[in-house]
GROMACS .gro file of C-alpha atoms in nm:
model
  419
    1UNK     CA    1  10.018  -4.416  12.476
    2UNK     CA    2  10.222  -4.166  12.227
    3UNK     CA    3  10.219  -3.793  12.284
    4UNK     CA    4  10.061  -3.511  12.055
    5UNK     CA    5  10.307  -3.454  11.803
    6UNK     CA    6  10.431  -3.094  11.778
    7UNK     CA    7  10.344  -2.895  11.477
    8UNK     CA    8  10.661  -2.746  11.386
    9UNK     CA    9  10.806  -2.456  11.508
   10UNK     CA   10  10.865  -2.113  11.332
   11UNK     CA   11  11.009  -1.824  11.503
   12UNK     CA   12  10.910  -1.458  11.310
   13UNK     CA   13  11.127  -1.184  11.457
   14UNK     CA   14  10.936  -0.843  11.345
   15UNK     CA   15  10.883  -0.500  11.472
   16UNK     CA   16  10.648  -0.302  11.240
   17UNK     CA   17  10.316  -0.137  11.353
   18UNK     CA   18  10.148  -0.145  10.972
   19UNK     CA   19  10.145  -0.457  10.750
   20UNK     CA   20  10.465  -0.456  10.536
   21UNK     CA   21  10.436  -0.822  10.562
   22UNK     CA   22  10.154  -1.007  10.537
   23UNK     CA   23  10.314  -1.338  10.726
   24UNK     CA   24   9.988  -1.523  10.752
   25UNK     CA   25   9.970  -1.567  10.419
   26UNK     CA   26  10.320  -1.675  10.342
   27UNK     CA   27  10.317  -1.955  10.644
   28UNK     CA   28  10.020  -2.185  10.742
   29UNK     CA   29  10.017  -2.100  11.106
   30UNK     CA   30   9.754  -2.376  11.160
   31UNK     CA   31   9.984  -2.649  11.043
   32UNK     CA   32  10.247  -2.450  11.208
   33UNK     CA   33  10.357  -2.345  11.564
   34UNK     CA   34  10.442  -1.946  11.480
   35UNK     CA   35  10.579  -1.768  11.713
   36UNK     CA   36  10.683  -1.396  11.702
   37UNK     CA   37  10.978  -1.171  11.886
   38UNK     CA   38  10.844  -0.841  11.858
   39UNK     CA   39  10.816  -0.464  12.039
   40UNK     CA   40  10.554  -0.321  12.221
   41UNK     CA   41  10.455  -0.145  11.875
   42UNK     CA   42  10.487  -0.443  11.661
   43UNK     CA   43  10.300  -0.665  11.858
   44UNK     CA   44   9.998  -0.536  11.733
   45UNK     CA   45  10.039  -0.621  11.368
   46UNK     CA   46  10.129  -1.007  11.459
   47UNK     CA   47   9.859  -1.235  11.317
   48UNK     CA   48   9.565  -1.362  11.523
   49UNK     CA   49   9.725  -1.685  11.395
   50UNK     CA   50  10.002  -1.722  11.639
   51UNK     CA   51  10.055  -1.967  11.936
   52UNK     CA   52  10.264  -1.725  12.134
   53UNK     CA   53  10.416  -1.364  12.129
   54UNK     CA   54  10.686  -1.210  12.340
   55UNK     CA   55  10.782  -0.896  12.392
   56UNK     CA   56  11.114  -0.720  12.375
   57UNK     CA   57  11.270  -0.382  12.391
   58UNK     CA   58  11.458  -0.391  12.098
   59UNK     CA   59  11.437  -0.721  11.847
   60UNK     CA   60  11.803  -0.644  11.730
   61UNK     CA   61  11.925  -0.665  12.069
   62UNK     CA   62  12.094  -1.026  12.068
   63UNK     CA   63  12.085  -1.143  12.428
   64UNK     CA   64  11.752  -1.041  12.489
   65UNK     CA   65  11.612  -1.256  12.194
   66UNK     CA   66  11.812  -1.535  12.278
   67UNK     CA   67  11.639  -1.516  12.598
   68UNK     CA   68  11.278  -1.480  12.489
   69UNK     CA   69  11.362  -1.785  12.205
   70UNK     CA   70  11.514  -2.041  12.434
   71UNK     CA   71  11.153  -1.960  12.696
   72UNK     CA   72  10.972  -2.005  12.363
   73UNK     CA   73  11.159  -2.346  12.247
   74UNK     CA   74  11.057  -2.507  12.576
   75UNK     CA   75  10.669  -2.484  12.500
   76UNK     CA   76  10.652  -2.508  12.152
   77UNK     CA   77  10.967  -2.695  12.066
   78UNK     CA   78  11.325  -2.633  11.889
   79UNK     CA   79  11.258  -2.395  11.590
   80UNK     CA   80  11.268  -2.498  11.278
   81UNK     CA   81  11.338  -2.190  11.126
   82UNK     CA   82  11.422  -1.827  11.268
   83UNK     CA   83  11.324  -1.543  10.999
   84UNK     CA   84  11.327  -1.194  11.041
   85UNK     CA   85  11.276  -0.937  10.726
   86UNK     CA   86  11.375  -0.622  10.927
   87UNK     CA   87  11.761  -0.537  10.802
   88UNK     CA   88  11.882  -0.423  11.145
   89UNK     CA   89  11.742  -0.772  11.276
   90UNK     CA   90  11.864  -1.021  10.995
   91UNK     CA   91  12.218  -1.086  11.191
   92UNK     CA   92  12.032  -1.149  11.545
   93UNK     CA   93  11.800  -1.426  11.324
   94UNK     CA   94  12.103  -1.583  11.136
   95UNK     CA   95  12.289  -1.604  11.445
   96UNK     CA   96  11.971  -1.761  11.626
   97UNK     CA   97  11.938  -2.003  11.371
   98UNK     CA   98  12.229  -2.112  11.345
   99UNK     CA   99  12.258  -2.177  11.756
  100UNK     CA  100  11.965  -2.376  11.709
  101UNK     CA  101  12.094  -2.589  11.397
  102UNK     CA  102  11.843  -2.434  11.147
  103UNK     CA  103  11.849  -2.411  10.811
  104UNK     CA  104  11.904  -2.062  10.728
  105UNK     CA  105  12.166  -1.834  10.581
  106UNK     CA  106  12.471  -1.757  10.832
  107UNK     CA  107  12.576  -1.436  10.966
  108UNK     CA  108  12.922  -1.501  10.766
  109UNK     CA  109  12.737  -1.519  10.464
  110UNK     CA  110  12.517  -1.201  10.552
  111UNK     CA  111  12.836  -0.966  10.665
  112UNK     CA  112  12.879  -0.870  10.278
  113UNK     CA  113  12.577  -0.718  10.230
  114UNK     CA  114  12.516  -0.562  10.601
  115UNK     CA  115  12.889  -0.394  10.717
  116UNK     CA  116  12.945  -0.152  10.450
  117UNK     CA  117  13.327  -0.170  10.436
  118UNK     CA  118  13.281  -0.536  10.342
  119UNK     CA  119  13.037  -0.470  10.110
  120UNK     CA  120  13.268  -0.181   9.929
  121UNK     CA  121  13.595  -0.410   9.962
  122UNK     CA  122  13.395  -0.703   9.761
  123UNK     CA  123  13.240  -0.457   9.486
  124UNK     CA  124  13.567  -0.269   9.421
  125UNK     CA  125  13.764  -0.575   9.396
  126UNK     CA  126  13.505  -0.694   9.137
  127UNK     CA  127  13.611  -0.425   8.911
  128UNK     CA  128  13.307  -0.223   8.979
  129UNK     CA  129  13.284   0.167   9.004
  130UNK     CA  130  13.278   0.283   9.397
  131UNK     CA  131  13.370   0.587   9.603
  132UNK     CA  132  13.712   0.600   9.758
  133UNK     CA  133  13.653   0.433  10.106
  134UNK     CA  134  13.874   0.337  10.399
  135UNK     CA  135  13.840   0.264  10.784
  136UNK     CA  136  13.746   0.588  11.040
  137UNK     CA  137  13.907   0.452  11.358
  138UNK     CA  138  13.966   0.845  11.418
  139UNK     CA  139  14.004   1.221  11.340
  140UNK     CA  140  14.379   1.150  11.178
  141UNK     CA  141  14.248   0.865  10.953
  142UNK     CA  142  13.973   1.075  10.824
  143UNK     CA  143  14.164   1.405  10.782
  144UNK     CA  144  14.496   1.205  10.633
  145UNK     CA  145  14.205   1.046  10.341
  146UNK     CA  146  14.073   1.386  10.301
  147UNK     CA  147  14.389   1.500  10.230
  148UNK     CA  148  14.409   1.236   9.938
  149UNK     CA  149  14.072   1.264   9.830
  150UNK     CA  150  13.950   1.591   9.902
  151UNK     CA  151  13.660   1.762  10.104
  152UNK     CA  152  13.413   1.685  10.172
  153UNK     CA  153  13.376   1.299  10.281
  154UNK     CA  154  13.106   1.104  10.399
  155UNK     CA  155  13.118   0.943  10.724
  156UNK     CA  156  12.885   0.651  10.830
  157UNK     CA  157  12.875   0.344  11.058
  158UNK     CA  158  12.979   0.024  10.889
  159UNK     CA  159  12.643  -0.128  10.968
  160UNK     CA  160  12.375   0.110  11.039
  161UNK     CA  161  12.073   0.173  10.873
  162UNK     CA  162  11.836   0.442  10.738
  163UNK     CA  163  12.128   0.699  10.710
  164UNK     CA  164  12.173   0.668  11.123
  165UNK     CA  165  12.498   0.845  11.202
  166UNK     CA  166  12.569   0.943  10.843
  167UNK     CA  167  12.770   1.271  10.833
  168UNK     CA  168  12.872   1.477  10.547
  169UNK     CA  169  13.191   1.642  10.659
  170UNK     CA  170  13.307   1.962  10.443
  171UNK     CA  171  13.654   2.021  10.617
  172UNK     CA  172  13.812   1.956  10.887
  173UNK     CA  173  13.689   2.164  11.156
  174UNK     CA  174  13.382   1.971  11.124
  175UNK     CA  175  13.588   1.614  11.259
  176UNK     CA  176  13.499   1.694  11.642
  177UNK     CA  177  13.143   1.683  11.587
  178UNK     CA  178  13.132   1.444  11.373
  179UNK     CA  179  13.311   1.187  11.562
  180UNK     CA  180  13.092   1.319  11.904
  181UNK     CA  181  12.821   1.133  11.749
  182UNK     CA  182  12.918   0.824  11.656
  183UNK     CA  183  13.155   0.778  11.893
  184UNK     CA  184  13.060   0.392  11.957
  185UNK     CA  185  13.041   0.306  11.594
  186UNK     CA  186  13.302   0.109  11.375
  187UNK     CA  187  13.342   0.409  11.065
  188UNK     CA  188  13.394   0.452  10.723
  189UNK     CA  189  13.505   0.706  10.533
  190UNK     CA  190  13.388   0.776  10.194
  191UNK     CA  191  13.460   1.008   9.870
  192UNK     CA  192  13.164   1.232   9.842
  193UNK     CA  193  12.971   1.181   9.492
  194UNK     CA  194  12.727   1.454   9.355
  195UNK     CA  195  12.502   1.263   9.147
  196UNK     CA  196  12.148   1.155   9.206
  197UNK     CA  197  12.128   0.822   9.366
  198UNK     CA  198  11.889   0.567   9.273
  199UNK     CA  199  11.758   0.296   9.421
  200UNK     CA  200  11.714  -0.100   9.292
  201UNK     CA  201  11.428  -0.323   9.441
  202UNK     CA  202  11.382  -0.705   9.367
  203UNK     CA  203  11.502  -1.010   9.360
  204UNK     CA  204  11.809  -1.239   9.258
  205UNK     CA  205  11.794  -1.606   9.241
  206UNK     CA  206  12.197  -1.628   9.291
  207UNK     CA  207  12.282  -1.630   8.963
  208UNK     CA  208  12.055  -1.403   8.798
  209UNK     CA  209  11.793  -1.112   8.841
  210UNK     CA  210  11.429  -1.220   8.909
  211UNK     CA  211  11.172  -0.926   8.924
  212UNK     CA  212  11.356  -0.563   8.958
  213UNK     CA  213  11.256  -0.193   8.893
  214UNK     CA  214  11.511   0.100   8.929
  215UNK     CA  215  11.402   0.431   9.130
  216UNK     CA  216  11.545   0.749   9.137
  217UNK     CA  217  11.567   0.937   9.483
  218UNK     CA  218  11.385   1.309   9.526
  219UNK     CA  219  11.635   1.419   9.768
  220UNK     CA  220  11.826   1.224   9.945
  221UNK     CA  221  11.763   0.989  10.273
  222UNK     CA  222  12.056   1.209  10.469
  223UNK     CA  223  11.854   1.465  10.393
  224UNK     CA  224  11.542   1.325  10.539
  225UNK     CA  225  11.758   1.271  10.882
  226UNK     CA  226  11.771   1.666  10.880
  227UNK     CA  227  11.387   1.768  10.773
  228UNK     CA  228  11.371   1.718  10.454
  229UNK     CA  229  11.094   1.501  10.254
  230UNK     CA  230  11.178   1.238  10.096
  231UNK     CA  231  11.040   1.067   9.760
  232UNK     CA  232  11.092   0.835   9.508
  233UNK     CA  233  10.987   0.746   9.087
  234UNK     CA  234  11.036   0.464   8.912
  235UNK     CA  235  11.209   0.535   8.627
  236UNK     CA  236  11.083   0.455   8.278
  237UNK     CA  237  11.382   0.545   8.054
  238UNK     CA  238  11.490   0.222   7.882
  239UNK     CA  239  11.854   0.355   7.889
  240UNK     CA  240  11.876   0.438   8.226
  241UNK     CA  241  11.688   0.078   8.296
  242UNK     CA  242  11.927  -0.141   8.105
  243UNK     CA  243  12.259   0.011   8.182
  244UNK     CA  244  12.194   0.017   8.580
  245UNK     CA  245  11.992  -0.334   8.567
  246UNK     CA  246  12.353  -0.486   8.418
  247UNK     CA  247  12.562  -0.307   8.717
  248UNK     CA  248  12.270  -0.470   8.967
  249UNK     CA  249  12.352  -0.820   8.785
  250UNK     CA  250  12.750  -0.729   8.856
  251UNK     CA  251  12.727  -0.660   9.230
  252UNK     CA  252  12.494  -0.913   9.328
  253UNK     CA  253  12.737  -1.212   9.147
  254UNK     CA  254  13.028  -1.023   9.358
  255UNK     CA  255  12.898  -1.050   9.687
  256UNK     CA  256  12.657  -1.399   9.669
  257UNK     CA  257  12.578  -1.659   9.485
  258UNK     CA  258  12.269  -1.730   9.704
  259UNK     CA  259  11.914  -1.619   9.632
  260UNK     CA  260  11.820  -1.286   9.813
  261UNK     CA  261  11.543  -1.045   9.809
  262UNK     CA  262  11.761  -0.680   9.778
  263UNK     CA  263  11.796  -0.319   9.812
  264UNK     CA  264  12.073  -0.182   9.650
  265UNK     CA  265  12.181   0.210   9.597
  266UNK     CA  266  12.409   0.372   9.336
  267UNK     CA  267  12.531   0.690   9.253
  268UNK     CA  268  12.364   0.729   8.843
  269UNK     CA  269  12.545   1.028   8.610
  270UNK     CA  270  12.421   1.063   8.268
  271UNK     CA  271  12.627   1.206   8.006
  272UNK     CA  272  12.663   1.381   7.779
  273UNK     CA  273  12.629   1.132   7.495
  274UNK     CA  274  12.371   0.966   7.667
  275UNK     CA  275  12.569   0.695   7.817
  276UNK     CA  276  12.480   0.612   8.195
  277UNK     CA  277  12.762   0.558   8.458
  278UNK     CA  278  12.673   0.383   8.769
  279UNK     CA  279  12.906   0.383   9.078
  280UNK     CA  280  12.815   0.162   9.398
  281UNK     CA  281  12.696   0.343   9.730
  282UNK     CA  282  12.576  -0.003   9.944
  283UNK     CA  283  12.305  -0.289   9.898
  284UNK     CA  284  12.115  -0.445  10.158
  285UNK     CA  285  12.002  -0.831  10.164
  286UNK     CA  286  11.646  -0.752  10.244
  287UNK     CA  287  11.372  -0.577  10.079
  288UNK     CA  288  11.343  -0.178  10.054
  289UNK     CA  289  11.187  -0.017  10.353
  290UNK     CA  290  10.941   0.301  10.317
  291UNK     CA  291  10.648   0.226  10.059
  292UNK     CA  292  10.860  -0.020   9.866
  293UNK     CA  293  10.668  -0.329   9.986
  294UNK     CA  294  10.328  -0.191   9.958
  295UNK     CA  295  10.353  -0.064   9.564
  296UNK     CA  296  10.501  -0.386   9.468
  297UNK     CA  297  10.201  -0.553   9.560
  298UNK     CA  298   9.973  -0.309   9.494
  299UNK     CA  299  10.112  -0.160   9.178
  300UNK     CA  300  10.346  -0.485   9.045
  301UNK     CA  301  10.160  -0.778   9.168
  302UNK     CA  302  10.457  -0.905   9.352
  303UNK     CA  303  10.502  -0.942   9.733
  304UNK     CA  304  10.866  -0.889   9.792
  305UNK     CA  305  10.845  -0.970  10.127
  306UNK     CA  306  10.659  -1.283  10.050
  307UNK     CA  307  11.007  -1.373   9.841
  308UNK     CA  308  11.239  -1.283  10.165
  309UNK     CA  309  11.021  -1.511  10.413
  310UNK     CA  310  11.057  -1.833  10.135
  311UNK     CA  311  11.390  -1.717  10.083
  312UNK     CA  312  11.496  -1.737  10.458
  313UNK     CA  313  11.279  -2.096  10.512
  314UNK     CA  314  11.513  -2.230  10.280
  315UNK     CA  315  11.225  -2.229   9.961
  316UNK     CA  316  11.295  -2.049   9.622
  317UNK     CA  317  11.108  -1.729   9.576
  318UNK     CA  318  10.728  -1.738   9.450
  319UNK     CA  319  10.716  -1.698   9.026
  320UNK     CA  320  10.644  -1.334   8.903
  321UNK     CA  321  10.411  -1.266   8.663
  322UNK     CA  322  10.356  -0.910   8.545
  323UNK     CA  323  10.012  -0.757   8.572
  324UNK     CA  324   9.789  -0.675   8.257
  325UNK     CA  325   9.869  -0.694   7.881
  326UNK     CA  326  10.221  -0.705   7.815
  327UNK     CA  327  10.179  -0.434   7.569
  328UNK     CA  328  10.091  -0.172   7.793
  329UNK     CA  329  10.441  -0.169   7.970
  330UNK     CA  330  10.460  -0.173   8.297
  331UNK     CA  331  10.315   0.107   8.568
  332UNK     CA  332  10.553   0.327   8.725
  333UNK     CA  333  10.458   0.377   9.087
  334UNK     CA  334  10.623   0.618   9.335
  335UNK     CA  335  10.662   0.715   9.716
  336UNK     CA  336  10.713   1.010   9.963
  337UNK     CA  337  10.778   1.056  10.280
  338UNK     CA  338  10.690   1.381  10.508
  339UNK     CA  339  10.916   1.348  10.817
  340UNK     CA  340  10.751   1.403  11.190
  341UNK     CA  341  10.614   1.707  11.277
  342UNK     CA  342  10.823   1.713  11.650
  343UNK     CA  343  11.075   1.504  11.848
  344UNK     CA  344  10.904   1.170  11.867
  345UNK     CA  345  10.748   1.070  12.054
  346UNK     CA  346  10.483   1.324  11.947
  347UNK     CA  347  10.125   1.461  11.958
  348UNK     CA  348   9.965   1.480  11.616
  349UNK     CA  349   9.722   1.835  11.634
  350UNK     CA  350   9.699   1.888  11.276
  351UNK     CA  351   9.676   1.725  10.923
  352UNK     CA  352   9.570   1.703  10.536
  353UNK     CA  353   9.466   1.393  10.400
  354UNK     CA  354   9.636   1.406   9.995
  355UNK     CA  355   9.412   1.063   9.851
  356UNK     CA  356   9.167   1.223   9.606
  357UNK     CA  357   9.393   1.521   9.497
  358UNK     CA  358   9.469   1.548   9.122
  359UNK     CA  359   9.750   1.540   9.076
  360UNK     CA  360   9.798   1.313   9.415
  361UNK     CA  361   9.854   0.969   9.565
  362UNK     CA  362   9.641   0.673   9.529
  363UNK     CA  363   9.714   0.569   9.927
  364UNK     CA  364   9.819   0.732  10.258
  365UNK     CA  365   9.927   0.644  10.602
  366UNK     CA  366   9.859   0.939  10.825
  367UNK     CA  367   9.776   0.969  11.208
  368UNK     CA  368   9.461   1.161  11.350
  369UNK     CA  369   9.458   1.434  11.537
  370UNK     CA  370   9.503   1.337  11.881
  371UNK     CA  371   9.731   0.981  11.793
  372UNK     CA  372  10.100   0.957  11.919
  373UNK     CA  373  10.350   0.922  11.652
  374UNK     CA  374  10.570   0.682  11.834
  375UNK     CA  375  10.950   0.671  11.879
  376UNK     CA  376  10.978   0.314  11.767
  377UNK     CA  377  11.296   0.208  11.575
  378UNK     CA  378  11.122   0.157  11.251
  379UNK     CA  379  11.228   0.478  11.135
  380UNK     CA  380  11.078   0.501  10.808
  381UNK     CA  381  10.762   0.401  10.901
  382UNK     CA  382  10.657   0.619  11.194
  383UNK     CA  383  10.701   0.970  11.020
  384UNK     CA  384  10.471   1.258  10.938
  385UNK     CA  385  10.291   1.136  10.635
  386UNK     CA  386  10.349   0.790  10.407
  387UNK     CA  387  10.239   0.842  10.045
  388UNK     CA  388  10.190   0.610   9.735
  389UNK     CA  389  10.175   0.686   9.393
  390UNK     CA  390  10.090   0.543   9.019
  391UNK     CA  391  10.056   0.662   8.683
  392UNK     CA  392  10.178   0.608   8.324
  393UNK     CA  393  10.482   0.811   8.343
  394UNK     CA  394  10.757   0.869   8.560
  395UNK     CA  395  10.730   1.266   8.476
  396UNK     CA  396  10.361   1.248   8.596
  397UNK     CA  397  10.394   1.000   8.910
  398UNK     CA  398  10.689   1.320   9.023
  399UNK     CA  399  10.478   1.574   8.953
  400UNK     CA  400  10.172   1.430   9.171
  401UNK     CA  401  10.511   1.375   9.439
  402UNK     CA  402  10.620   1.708   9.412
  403UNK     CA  403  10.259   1.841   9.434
  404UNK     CA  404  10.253   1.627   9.775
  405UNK     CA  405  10.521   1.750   9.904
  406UNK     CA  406  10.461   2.104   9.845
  407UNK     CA  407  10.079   2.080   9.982
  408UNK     CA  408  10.060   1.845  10.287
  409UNK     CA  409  10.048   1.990  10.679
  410UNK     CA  410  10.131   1.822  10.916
  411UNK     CA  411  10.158   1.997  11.307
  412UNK     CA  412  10.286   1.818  11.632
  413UNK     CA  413  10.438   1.917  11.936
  414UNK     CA  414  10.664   1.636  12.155
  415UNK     CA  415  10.476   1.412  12.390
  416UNK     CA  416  10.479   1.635  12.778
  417UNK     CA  417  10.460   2.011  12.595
  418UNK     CA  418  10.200   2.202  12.624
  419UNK     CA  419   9.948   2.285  12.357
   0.00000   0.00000   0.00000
C-alpha cells in the first residue's frame, strides 16, 4: 500500500494586520501545503486557506523561526520554498531557505540591497552620485568625517528600516546622544543632502526596468519618527520621470543582475536650466511599505507584491498591462500618513473619517473609537490615519494631501492612562 503523497510545502513568513498581500491569490493553497510564521497581529490576516499557522514574537528573530519551521517541516514536509515580503524579514527567509536546500535568493546576494554601507560602497563605485559615507564604530570616527565633510551628518544603522535609529547630528555636542541610542547597531555616517527625496516603486527583471513610477516625499520619513505626517505624489513631470527612471536603471545593474521587486530613494535637485540631478540615499529589494501596495493595485492595475512572491518562488514576475486608453496617460495616485495619536500601544477616543471630502482621499484605514492601535513592528502600518489618493494631476492629488493633513483628528491616550 503507498502513502498519501504530500502536496508540497510553502512556508509564508508575514506579519501585517491589513492585506498588503493578497497571498491566496498568488499561491493555490489547495494544491499546496501553506504554511505561515507570523505575530500575534498578523495572524489574523493569514488566509482561511492554510494547513497550519504558528506564532512568534518577532518573525525577524532567526532562532525562533528556525524553531517554529523545523516543528512545521515534520507535519507537512521539507519546504519547498520559504518567502517572506516584509524587508526586515527577507534575510531570516533567505537564510531559511537556503538551510533547507530551497530555491531562493541567498542572504549573500540580498546584503547589497539590505546593509546600507554595502549598498553605498556598490553604487559609488558604479560611478553614481552618493553622499559622503563611512563606518560609525564611534564618537571619533564620526566627529574626524565631520571634520572633512562638515555638519551636520546623518547617522543610521547599516540595516534598519523605516528611519529606526536615524539621527541627524548638527555638531558635535550632539555625538553622546546620538550614539546612546543606537548603541547596539553597526553605523554609518553620512553627508547630509538638502534636497527633496523621492521615492521609486516597481520592478526590474535583472537587466531592465519592468513597471515603475517615481514619487516625491511631503516631508520626510525622519520626520515622521518625530510627529510629523508624512505623504507622498506621484510625479507627472516627464523630465523629472526620465532623468531619475535612467539613474533607477544605473543602480539596479550595480547591485544585481537578478529580478527584484524594489524600493529605492534618492536625493532629486532641479536646476536651474531644468536639468535634474539625482544622488543615491538607499534601495530596498522588496516592495514600498505604507500605501504603496494598495494604489498599485487599485490605481495601476499591478500587484507588486504579487511580483515579489513569484519572484522569491523562483517564477518571473506577472506581465503589466496599463489600465485604460493609452492616450489618457497614466493616473497619478498619492499617500499620507498621520502618525499615532500616543505611545503605542494606545486607546483611540477620537477621529475624522476624510473619504468623501473634496478635495480628499478615495480610501482610508482608520481605527474606531474604542480600538487599540497596537505596538506591532509594522511601523508604517499601525499609525494614526492611512490615506489614498488619485486624480489627474500631481498638483491636485497634493493639494487633496495637504488638505488631509491639515484637517484630520485624531486623539489617543497610551494603553493603562486614564481618560
Amino acid at each position: 500500500m503507498t502513502g498519501v503523497r504530500r502536496r508540497p510545502h510553502v512556508v509564508v513568513i508575514h506579519r501585517w494586520r491589513a492585506r498588503y498581500a493578497h497571498y491566496e491569490r498568488y499561491l493555490d493553497h489547495t494544491a499546496h501545503a501553506v504554511s505561515y510564521i507570523t505575530t500575534e497581529v498578523g495572524a489574523e490576516a493569514v488566509p482561511e486557506g492554510a494547513v497550519e499557522i504558528a506564532v512568534v514574537a518577532a518573525t525577524d528573530d532567526l532562532a525562533h523561526v528556525r524553531k517554529q519551521l523545523d516543528a512545521l517541516a515534520t507535519r507537512h514536509g521539507a519546504p519547498r520554498s520559504v518567502v517572506a515580503l516584509k524587508e526586515d524579514d527577507l534575510l531570516v527567509a533567505a537564510q531559511l531557505a537556503m538551510e533547507w536546500n530551497c530555491r531562493a535568493r541567498r542572504p549573500q546576494e540580498l546584503l547589497p540591497m539590505r546593509d546600507k554601507l554595502l549598498m553605498a560602497r556598490a553604487v559609488s563605485g558604479a560611478g553614481l552620485a552618493a553622499p559622503a559615507f563611512a563606518t560609525a564604530p564611534d564618537r571619533r570616527a564620526v566627529r574626524a568625517f565631520a571634520e572633512r565633510h562638515g555638519w551636520p551628518v546623518v547617522l543610521k544603522p547599516r540595516t534598519g528600516s523605516s528611519s529606526e535609529g536615524v539621527v541627524r547630528i548638527d555638531d558635535a555636542a550632539g555625538l553622546n546622544q546620538a550614539f546612546e541610542a543606537s548603541a547596539a547597531e553597526e553605523l554609518l555616517v553620512q553627508a547630509y543632502n538638502p534636497h527633496p527625496v523621492h521615492h521609486v516603486d516597481g520592478v526590474f527583471d535583472g537587466r531592465d526596468l519592468g513597471p515603475w513610477r517615481v514619487s516625491r516625499y511631503l516631508n520626510t520619513c525622519l520626520g515622521f519618527r518625530s510627529g510629523d505626517s508624512l505623504g507622498s505624489v506621484e510625479v507627472d513631470r516627464p523630465e523629472v520621470r526620465a532623468a531619475i527612471g535612467d539613474f533607477t536603471r544605473r543602480v539596479l545593474r550595480a547591485l544585481t543582475d537578478r529580478p527584484t521587486a524594489f524600493h529605492l530613494e534618492v536625493f532629486v535637485e532641479s536646476r536651474e536650466d531644468s536639468s535634474v540631478r539625482c544622488s543615491f540615499l538607499e534601495i530596498g529589494a522588496r516592495v514600498g511599505g505604507s500605501e504603496i501596495p494598495f494604489l498599485w493595485r487599485e490605481v495601476h492595475g499591478y500587484d507588486l507584491m504579487e511580483a515579489a512572491f513569484r519572484i522569491a518562488l523562483g517564477q518571473p514576475p506577472q506581465p503589466y498591462e496599463p489600465p485604460g486608453p493609452p492616450a489618457a496617460g497614466p493616473e497619478i495616485g498619492g499617500w499620507l500618513l498621520v502618525p499615532a495619536p500616543a505611545a503605542r500601544p494606545c486607546l483611540i477616543q477620537e477621529v475624522t473619517p476624510m473619504t468623501g471630502r473634496e478635495p480628499g482621499p478615495y480610501a482610508e484605514a482608520l481605527l474606531r473609537p474604542g480600538e487599540i492601535l497596537p505596538a506591532a513592528d509594522a511601523y508604517y502600518e499601525h499609525v494614526g490615519g492611512r490615506f489614498r489618493f488619485r486624480g489627474a494631476t500631481s498638483a491636485g492629488v497634493e493639494a487633496a494631501v495637504v488638505a488631509t493633513a491639515r484637517d484630520f483628528r485624531v486623539r489617543g491616550i497610551p494603553c493603562g492612562s486614564t481618560p
